[in-house]
Short mmCIF file of C-alpha atoms and ligand atoms in Angstrom, two decimals:
data_model
loop_
_atom_site.label_atom_id
_atom_site.label_comp_id
_atom_site.label_asym_id
_atom_site.label_seq_id
_atom_site.Cartn_x
_atom_site.Cartn_y
_atom_site.Cartn_z
CA MET A 1 120.49 116.73 80.56
CA HIS A 2 118.09 118.57 78.10
CA ALA A 3 116.77 121.77 76.51
CA THR A 4 113.88 121.82 75.10
CA LYS A 5 110.64 124.44 74.58
CA VAL A 6 107.88 124.20 77.10
CA THR A 7 105.79 126.54 75.03
CA ASP A 8 106.43 130.09 73.25
CA ASP A 9 108.89 131.63 74.86
CA ILE A 10 109.24 129.29 77.40
CA TYR A 11 111.84 126.54 77.56
CA GLN A 12 113.17 124.04 80.27
CA LEU A 13 117.02 123.10 81.08
CA SER A 14 117.01 119.29 82.93
CA VAL A 15 120.09 118.26 84.59
CA ASN A 16 119.77 114.59 85.77
CA VAL A 17 121.58 113.80 88.54
CA ASP A 18 121.95 110.75 90.47
CA ASN A 19 124.91 108.77 92.49
CA ILE A 20 123.68 110.73 94.99
CA LEU A 21 121.64 110.49 98.50
CA PHE A 22 118.71 113.02 98.04
CA GLU A 23 119.52 115.84 101.18
CA GLY A 24 121.98 113.89 101.97
CA LEU A 25 119.60 111.02 102.92
CA TRP A 26 117.45 109.75 100.48
CA GLU A 27 118.15 107.24 98.48
CA ILE A 28 117.05 107.60 94.39
CA PRO A 29 117.36 103.94 92.38
CA ASN A 30 116.00 106.60 89.51
CA GLY A 31 118.00 109.59 90.07
CA VAL A 32 115.96 113.16 90.26
CA ALA A 33 115.86 115.86 87.34
CA LEU A 34 116.60 119.72 88.41
CA ASN A 35 114.46 121.77 86.24
CA SER A 36 115.11 125.37 85.64
CA TYR A 37 113.29 127.29 83.46
CA ILE A 38 114.02 130.32 80.80
CA ILE A 39 111.41 132.53 80.12
CA LYS A 40 112.06 134.96 77.46
CA GLY A 41 110.30 138.52 77.24
CA GLU A 42 111.69 141.78 76.42
CA LYS A 43 113.73 141.13 79.13
CA THR A 44 114.81 136.82 80.04
CA ALA A 45 114.33 135.45 83.36
CA ILE A 46 115.30 132.15 84.65
CA VAL A 47 113.56 129.98 86.43
CA ASP A 48 114.76 128.03 89.49
CA GLY A 49 119.00 127.99 88.76
CA VAL A 50 118.93 124.27 89.84
CA CYS A 51 121.87 123.44 92.36
CA GLY A 52 126.00 124.22 92.38
CA TRP A 53 126.20 120.35 92.81
CA GLU A 54 129.59 119.81 91.23
CA GLY A 55 129.38 119.75 87.43
CA VAL A 56 125.50 120.57 87.54
CA PRO A 57 126.77 124.60 86.60
CA GLY A 58 128.84 123.66 83.83
CA GLN A 59 126.23 121.54 82.40
CA LEU A 60 123.53 124.61 82.89
CA TYR A 61 125.90 126.91 80.48
CA GLU A 62 125.91 124.11 78.09
CA LEU A 63 121.98 124.37 77.32
CA LEU A 64 121.88 127.98 77.95
CA ASP A 65 124.48 127.86 74.78
CA LYS A 66 122.08 125.10 72.21
CA LEU A 67 118.98 127.21 73.85
CA GLU A 68 121.75 130.58 72.03
CA ILE A 69 120.94 132.35 75.38
CA ASP A 70 123.57 134.26 76.35
CA PRO A 71 124.10 133.76 80.47
CA LYS A 72 125.10 137.79 80.93
CA SER A 73 121.30 138.36 79.19
CA ILE A 74 119.29 137.10 81.79
CA GLU A 75 117.95 139.48 83.88
CA TYR A 76 115.76 137.85 86.61
CA LEU A 77 117.04 135.17 88.86
CA ILE A 78 113.63 133.73 89.94
CA ILE A 79 113.92 131.35 93.40
CA ASN A 80 110.71 130.08 94.21
CA HIS A 81 112.47 128.18 96.87
CA MET A 82 115.82 128.49 98.87
CA GLU A 83 116.69 125.44 99.49
CA PRO A 84 119.96 124.81 97.46
CA ASP A 85 118.90 122.21 94.50
CA HIS A 86 117.10 125.54 93.41
CA SER A 87 118.70 128.25 93.92
CA GLY A 88 122.93 126.83 94.74
CA TRP A 89 123.73 127.93 90.65
CA ILE A 90 123.63 132.00 92.13
CA GLU A 91 127.46 131.54 93.68
CA ASP A 92 128.31 130.41 89.94
CA PHE A 93 126.11 132.86 87.61
CA LYS A 94 126.99 136.34 90.36
CA GLN A 95 131.37 135.13 88.55
CA ILE A 96 129.97 136.26 85.47
CA LYS A 97 127.07 138.49 85.67
CA SER A 98 126.93 141.52 88.58
CA ASP A 99 123.95 143.50 88.11
CA PHE A 100 121.03 140.44 87.81
CA LYS A 101 117.93 141.06 89.75
CA VAL A 102 117.28 137.79 91.95
CA VAL A 103 112.84 137.71 92.54
CA CYS A 104 112.22 135.98 95.55
CA SER A 105 109.39 136.17 98.93
CA ARG A 106 110.87 137.70 101.91
CA LYS A 107 111.73 134.81 104.18
CA SER A 108 113.68 133.08 101.20
CA ALA A 109 115.90 136.68 100.89
CA GLU A 110 116.66 136.13 104.50
CA LEU A 111 117.93 132.61 103.45
CA LEU A 112 119.51 134.44 100.66
CA GLU A 113 122.06 136.47 102.80
CA HIS A 114 122.49 133.04 105.15
CA PHE A 115 123.20 131.17 102.63
CA TYR A 116 125.24 132.92 99.46
CA GLY A 117 125.93 136.50 101.65
CA HIS A 118 123.79 137.81 98.47
CA THR A 119 121.80 141.36 99.97
CA SER A 120 121.51 143.67 97.02
CA ASN A 121 118.74 143.97 94.20
CA ILE A 122 116.68 141.51 95.07
CA LEU A 123 112.76 141.75 94.71
CA ILE A 124 110.41 140.64 97.20
CA MET A 125 107.27 139.29 95.52
CA GLY A 126 103.87 138.40 98.21
CA ASP A 127 101.11 137.02 96.73
CA ASN A 128 99.39 138.74 93.46
CA ASP A 129 102.79 141.13 92.88
CA THR A 130 104.09 140.82 89.52
CA LEU A 131 106.88 141.06 86.87
CA ASP A 132 106.58 142.50 83.91
CA LEU A 133 109.13 140.69 81.52
CA GLY A 134 107.93 142.80 78.83
CA ASN A 135 106.52 141.38 75.11
CA GLY A 136 103.21 140.18 77.40
CA HIS A 137 104.71 137.95 79.92
CA VAL A 138 103.62 138.60 82.59
CA LEU A 139 104.45 137.09 86.10
CA SER A 140 103.02 136.57 89.09
CA PHE A 141 103.96 135.28 92.57
CA TYR A 142 102.35 133.70 94.87
CA GLU A 143 103.55 132.44 98.32
CA ILE A 144 102.77 128.36 99.55
CA PRO A 145 104.87 128.51 102.46
CA ASN A 146 106.00 124.98 104.30
CA VAL A 147 105.98 123.54 100.89
CA HIS A 148 108.77 122.49 100.83
CA TRP A 149 109.90 124.70 103.05
CA PRO A 150 108.05 128.31 104.43
CA ASP A 151 109.77 130.24 102.37
CA THR A 152 108.15 128.80 99.03
CA MET A 153 106.16 130.64 96.06
CA VAL A 154 105.02 130.20 92.73
CA THR A 155 105.85 131.71 89.80
CA PHE A 156 102.51 131.81 86.89
CA ASP A 157 103.05 133.15 83.33
CA ASN A 158 99.44 134.85 82.67
CA LEU A 159 100.02 134.86 79.00
CA THR A 160 101.04 131.15 78.22
CA GLY A 161 98.71 129.55 82.09
CA THR A 162 102.42 128.55 82.89
CA LEU A 163 102.71 127.54 86.86
CA PHE A 164 106.64 127.25 87.96
CA THR A 165 105.83 125.03 91.10
CA CYS A 166 109.22 124.28 92.64
CA ASP A 167 108.97 121.11 94.52
CA ALA A 168 105.22 121.63 94.53
CA PHE A 169 104.22 118.52 91.98
CA GLY A 170 107.89 117.17 91.21
CA SER A 171 108.48 113.92 90.56
CA PHE A 172 112.19 111.63 90.99
CA GLY A 173 113.42 109.70 88.03
CA LYS A 174 115.43 111.41 85.42
CA ALA A 175 114.29 113.05 83.07
CA GLU A 176 114.34 112.01 79.24
CA GLU A 177 114.81 114.14 75.90
CA ALA A 178 111.04 113.51 76.04
CA ASN A 179 110.17 115.09 79.83
CA TYR A 180 106.47 116.71 78.87
CA ASP A 181 103.20 114.33 79.60
CA ASP A 182 102.35 114.32 76.03
CA MET A 183 105.05 112.72 74.96
CA LEU A 184 105.07 110.14 76.85
CA SER A 185 103.27 106.49 76.48
CA GLU A 186 100.97 105.45 79.73
CA ASP A 187 103.95 102.89 81.18
CA LYS A 188 106.51 105.62 81.33
CA LEU A 189 103.64 107.55 82.90
CA ALA A 190 102.76 105.12 85.34
CA PHE A 191 106.51 104.78 86.04
CA TYR A 192 106.68 109.02 87.10
CA GLU A 193 103.88 108.39 88.68
CA LYS A 194 105.51 105.70 90.93
CA GLU A 195 108.11 108.14 91.45
CA ALA A 196 106.15 110.72 93.08
CA VAL A 197 104.69 109.03 95.05
CA ARG A 198 108.61 108.09 96.35
CA TYR A 199 109.51 112.05 96.37
CA TYR A 200 105.94 112.74 97.81
CA SER A 201 106.53 110.72 101.44
CA ASN A 202 110.57 111.20 101.12
CA ILE A 203 110.41 115.09 100.69
CA VAL A 204 107.32 116.20 101.03
CA ALA A 205 105.19 114.33 103.66
CA ALA A 206 105.69 115.75 106.74
CA PHE A 207 103.59 118.74 104.76
CA SER A 208 100.45 117.61 103.54
CA GLY A 209 98.51 120.35 105.10
CA PRO A 210 99.91 123.15 103.77
CA VAL A 211 100.24 121.33 100.43
CA LYS A 212 96.36 121.06 100.45
CA LYS A 213 96.08 124.64 101.08
CA ALA A 214 99.02 125.52 98.21
CA ILE A 215 96.05 123.27 95.57
CA GLU A 216 93.52 125.38 96.79
CA LYS A 217 95.58 128.13 96.11
CA CYS A 218 97.15 127.42 92.78
CA ALA A 219 93.18 126.05 91.78
CA LYS A 220 91.97 129.56 91.30
CA LEU A 221 94.74 129.92 88.51
CA PRO A 222 94.16 129.31 84.66
CA ILE A 223 96.62 126.73 84.28
CA LYS A 224 97.02 125.94 81.45
CA ILE A 225 101.00 124.22 81.85
CA VAL A 226 102.64 123.09 85.50
CA ALA A 227 106.04 122.93 85.03
CA PRO A 228 108.02 122.06 88.09
CA GLY A 229 112.02 122.06 89.69
CA HIS A 230 112.34 118.10 89.63
CA GLY A 231 110.08 115.50 86.91
CA ILE A 232 108.19 116.06 84.13
CA VAL A 233 106.37 118.97 82.92
CA TRP A 234 102.13 118.12 82.48
CA ARG A 235 101.10 119.99 79.56
CA LYS A 236 98.02 118.10 78.15
CA ASP A 237 96.65 116.98 81.65
CA PRO A 238 98.06 119.09 84.44
CA GLY A 239 95.27 117.91 85.89
CA ARG A 240 96.23 114.97 86.47
CA ILE A 241 99.33 115.90 89.08
CA ILE A 242 97.56 117.92 90.66
CA GLU A 243 94.70 115.69 91.51
CA ASN A 244 98.04 113.05 92.58
CA TYR A 245 99.02 115.84 94.43
CA SER A 246 95.90 115.94 96.77
CA LYS A 247 95.60 112.15 96.83
CA TYR A 248 99.11 111.78 97.71
CA ALA A 249 97.88 114.75 100.73
CA SER A 250 95.29 112.43 101.89
CA TYR A 251 97.01 110.04 102.44
CA GLN A 252 99.16 111.27 105.44
CA LYS A 253 95.77 110.99 107.59
CA GLY A 254 94.12 107.70 105.44
CA PRO A 255 92.82 106.02 104.33
CA ALA A 256 95.08 105.43 101.68
CA ARG A 257 94.73 102.98 98.81
CA GLU A 258 93.65 99.08 99.71
CA GLU A 259 97.29 97.91 100.45
CA ILE A 260 98.88 96.61 102.72
CA THR A 261 102.73 97.05 103.24
CA VAL A 262 105.06 94.28 106.09
CA ILE A 263 107.95 95.20 107.60
CA TRP A 264 109.95 93.01 109.64
CA GLY A 265 113.36 92.64 110.86
CA SER A 266 115.27 89.43 112.05
CA MET A 267 118.48 88.45 113.36
CA TYR A 268 118.25 84.64 114.10
CA GLY A 269 115.38 83.78 111.50
CA MET A 270 112.28 83.36 114.17
CA THR A 271 110.32 86.31 113.37
CA GLU A 272 111.34 85.69 109.90
CA LYS A 273 108.83 82.01 109.30
CA ALA A 274 106.41 83.71 110.66
CA VAL A 275 106.69 86.55 108.75
CA LYS A 276 106.53 84.20 105.67
CA HIS A 277 103.41 82.70 107.29
CA ALA A 278 101.83 86.40 107.09
CA VAL A 279 102.96 87.22 103.70
CA LYS A 280 101.19 83.49 102.56
CA ILE A 281 97.82 84.39 104.24
CA LEU A 282 97.67 88.20 102.64
CA GLU A 283 98.60 86.17 99.20
CA GLU A 284 95.90 83.61 99.44
CA GLU A 285 92.75 86.76 100.45
CA GLY A 286 94.50 88.50 97.33
CA ILE A 287 95.16 91.54 98.41
CA GLU A 288 98.32 94.06 97.40
CA HIS A 289 101.39 94.06 100.23
CA HIS A 290 104.57 95.34 99.69
CA VAL A 291 106.94 93.31 101.98
CA HIS A 292 110.34 95.15 103.42
CA ARG A 293 112.88 93.65 105.31
CA VAL A 294 114.75 96.66 107.40
CA PRO A 295 117.63 97.48 108.11
CA GLU A 296 118.24 95.88 104.15
CA THR A 297 115.57 98.09 102.40
CA SER A 298 115.88 101.74 102.09
CA TRP A 299 114.37 104.15 104.50
CA GLY A 300 113.00 105.56 101.29
CA THR A 301 111.40 102.95 99.51
CA VAL A 302 109.54 101.81 102.87
CA LEU A 303 107.66 105.53 103.71
CA ALA A 304 106.74 105.20 99.64
CA SER A 305 105.38 102.11 100.49
CA VAL A 306 103.62 102.48 103.78
CA TRP A 307 102.89 105.88 102.72
CA THR A 308 100.64 104.91 99.40
CA SER A 309 99.13 101.19 102.24
CA THR A 310 95.81 101.62 104.78
CA GLY A 311 97.59 98.79 106.46
CA VAL A 312 100.71 97.96 108.16
CA ILE A 313 102.52 94.77 109.68
CA LEU A 314 105.28 95.06 111.72
CA ALA A 315 107.50 92.10 112.57
CA MET A 316 110.68 92.37 114.61
CA PRO A 317 112.10 90.76 117.34
CA THR A 318 113.17 92.09 121.01
CA TYR A 319 117.35 93.37 120.83
CA GLU A 320 118.60 94.89 124.27
CA TYR A 321 115.05 95.17 126.05
CA LYS A 322 114.19 97.59 122.95
CA MET A 323 112.53 96.84 119.53
CA PHE A 324 114.95 95.72 117.03
CA PRO A 325 116.69 98.88 116.51
CA PRO A 326 116.35 99.71 112.01
CA ALA A 327 112.71 98.22 113.30
CA ALA A 328 112.59 101.86 115.50
CA ALA A 329 113.83 103.99 112.86
CA ILE A 330 112.00 103.86 110.28
CA LEU A 331 109.14 103.69 112.70
CA ASP A 332 109.76 107.03 114.29
CA GLU A 333 110.51 108.80 111.29
CA MET A 334 107.24 107.46 109.45
CA GLY A 335 106.04 109.25 112.78
CA LYS A 336 108.07 112.31 111.64
CA LYS A 337 106.64 112.36 108.53
CA LYS A 338 103.00 111.61 109.87
CA VAL A 339 102.00 108.47 108.69
CA GLN A 340 98.76 108.99 110.67
CA ASN A 341 95.25 106.54 111.04
CA ARG A 342 97.17 103.13 109.69
CA ILE A 343 95.52 100.13 111.33
CA ALA A 344 97.64 97.97 112.06
CA PHE A 345 99.31 94.21 113.41
CA ARG A 346 101.92 93.77 115.33
CA MET A 347 104.48 90.68 116.23
CA GLY A 348 107.30 89.31 116.98
CA SER A 349 110.37 86.54 118.70
CA TYR A 350 111.57 87.76 121.66
CA GLY A 351 113.74 85.35 124.52
CA TRP A 352 112.97 85.96 127.60
CA SER A 353 111.86 89.31 128.81
CA GLY A 354 110.61 91.20 125.64
CA GLY A 355 110.28 94.99 125.28
CA ALA A 356 110.03 95.63 121.29
CA GLN A 357 106.10 96.10 122.01
CA LYS A 358 106.51 98.88 124.69
CA GLU A 359 109.20 100.87 122.48
CA LEU A 360 105.99 99.91 119.67
CA ASP A 361 103.90 102.24 122.08
CA GLU A 362 106.32 104.94 122.63
CA ILE A 363 107.36 105.53 119.59
CA THR A 364 103.39 105.72 117.48
CA ALA A 365 102.01 107.27 121.26
CA ARG A 366 105.53 110.45 121.25
CA ASN A 367 104.85 110.96 117.58
CA LYS A 368 101.13 111.35 117.88
CA MET A 369 100.65 108.20 114.78
CA ASN A 370 96.66 107.65 116.31
CA TRP A 371 97.52 104.18 114.59
CA SER A 372 94.43 101.19 115.35
CA PHE A 373 96.51 98.15 116.13
CA LEU A 374 95.62 94.41 116.96
CA GLU A 375 95.91 92.81 119.87
CA PRO A 376 99.88 91.69 118.56
CA VAL A 377 101.39 88.23 118.54
CA GLU A 378 104.68 87.75 120.33
CA PHE A 379 106.76 84.52 121.06
CA ARG A 380 109.19 83.03 122.80
CA GLY A 381 111.99 81.79 120.51
CA ASN A 382 109.99 80.06 116.92
CA ALA A 383 106.15 80.56 117.17
CA SER A 384 103.88 77.68 117.58
CA ASP A 385 101.69 76.63 115.51
CA GLU A 386 99.07 77.52 117.70
CA GLU A 387 100.65 81.11 117.88
CA LEU A 388 100.82 80.86 114.06
CA LYS A 389 97.06 80.35 113.83
CA LEU A 390 96.75 83.40 115.46
CA ILE A 391 98.84 85.11 113.12
CA GLU A 392 96.46 83.99 110.76
CA GLU A 393 93.70 84.72 112.46
CA ARG A 394 95.15 88.54 112.75
CA VAL A 395 96.58 88.99 108.94
CA ARG A 396 93.14 87.95 107.76
CA GLU A 397 91.42 90.67 110.90
CA LEU A 398 93.28 93.35 108.94
CA VAL A 399 92.92 92.49 105.78
CA ARG A 400 89.23 92.78 106.38
CA ALA A 401 89.58 96.07 108.39
CA VAL A 402 91.88 98.20 105.63
CA ARG A 403 89.13 96.71 102.77
CA SER A 404 85.98 98.00 104.63
CA SER A 405 87.20 101.19 105.70
CA VAL A 406 89.08 102.00 102.37
CA LYS A 407 85.40 101.17 100.44
C1 FMN B 1 121.74 90.82 120.64
C2 FMN B 1 120.80 90.53 120.99
C3 FMN B 1 119.81 90.92 122.07
C4 FMN B 1 118.91 90.28 122.73
N1 FMN B 1 118.30 91.19 123.74
C5 FMN B 1 116.54 90.61 124.00
C6 FMN B 1 116.30 91.49 125.51
O1 FMN B 1 116.80 92.47 124.99
N2 FMN B 1 115.12 90.73 125.86
C7 FMN B 1 114.24 89.44 124.92
O2 FMN B 1 114.42 88.81 125.11
N3 FMN B 1 114.90 89.18 123.99
C8 FMN B 1 116.38 89.63 123.48
N4 FMN B 1 117.22 88.55 122.60
C9 FMN B 1 116.60 87.22 122.02
C10 FMN B 1 115.79 88.16 121.01
O3 FMN B 1 114.98 88.15 120.76
C11 FMN B 1 115.41 86.21 120.87
O4 FMN B 1 116.15 84.76 119.79
C12 FMN B 1 114.31 86.26 119.69
O5 FMN B 1 113.94 84.28 119.39
C13 FMN B 1 115.23 86.76 117.93
O6 FMN B 1 114.18 86.15 116.94
P1 FMN B 1 114.65 86.44 115.75
O7 FMN B 1 115.01 85.02 115.56
O8 FMN B 1 113.26 87.28 114.76
O9 FMN B 1 115.66 87.84 115.33
C14 FMN B 1 118.26 89.35 121.91
C15 FMN B 1 119.08 88.34 121.36
C16 FMN B 1 120.16 89.42 120.60
C17 FMN B 1 120.46 88.18 119.72
FE1 FE2 B 2 112.97 121.63 98.45
FE1 FE2 B 3 113.71 120.40 95.14
#
């Protein structure tokens, strides 16, 4: 937990959380930072009062104390997005102060009532509406619907050029004391960029269309600092995270990077032997690849990997006339996250009837994934030498197709 100065009159209060599944679902091996911001004009506002998870509000009060800010002096609680990781603190705050004003979008106001029973002292903001905090800090608001919920907006401080972006431009990864791009080494920045891909693919991916629209809208503002609700603050090169997000959004429909993700599962090692052969070919070809066994690897890790990969190899056996269940589950989740237009190859073992392939066709069709599949290789029990040769040919064909589609 850190309280740091972003720029004149603006401070970041950052609380790290780990040992949870984010949204009750996503593994966060490197934790996540929940960022609130204080803007001090003549009046004081807090942007995104983090969450109500156990222990977090207490840490926020400690940070306010460090900055010598009396929580009772906060007049405006700006909520860019009503998801409880950005709004949950309101319940706590209400217990110490009753006459603050909530500043939020119209859609957020509806949720405010249903989530927290809060219906009074609400200032509803739409595009270009402003709030003057005094001392030159005039805030403007812009709606960025569906990044990540329909209610989301961003807050822009016109004096300092600071854009408070909530979920947009965020990343996983705990915050350190130096939670600013200008204070981090290139290695550390690369770490947060990787965490940004994990965050994007797990949390925001399905809304890549709205992300593009949000970027177009924000591009019109004279942004000097990007201050997200998760991850690091970009004040040396705010364009870097905006460009990154623009790339991540484009990966939804592909092509993504010149990479191949292998997702595989196996009960008795027969598919596994074929996977080892395929991976050996990928190594020979010298293409960047990521290999994930399911269900051992979490959905979040597989999604982050497939999001940046143009090519996918799916390998799994038939199980009770269908696809090996954890492979079917992650494939379906990829469909829901709209991982589209990948170039793919599927192989796998079966005993007597097969069935994995049929379910694959169903899942990709149902989710309108529009993947382009090479001819699959299915083998009974262990793959024969001829079948291994076929697998090798297909893998090389996949590598060629990925390389030519990325260039
Ligand atoms: C629980 C279970 C269910 C299976 N169901 C089917 C099936 O419905 N149809 C089929 O052709 N083979 C079925 N098989 C056979 C496997 O697909 C076959 O043994 C395959 O070689 C396993 O590959 P693996 O060693 O990579 O797990 C099943 C095997 C198990 C253990
Ligand atoms: Fe969110
Ligand atoms: Fe969030």
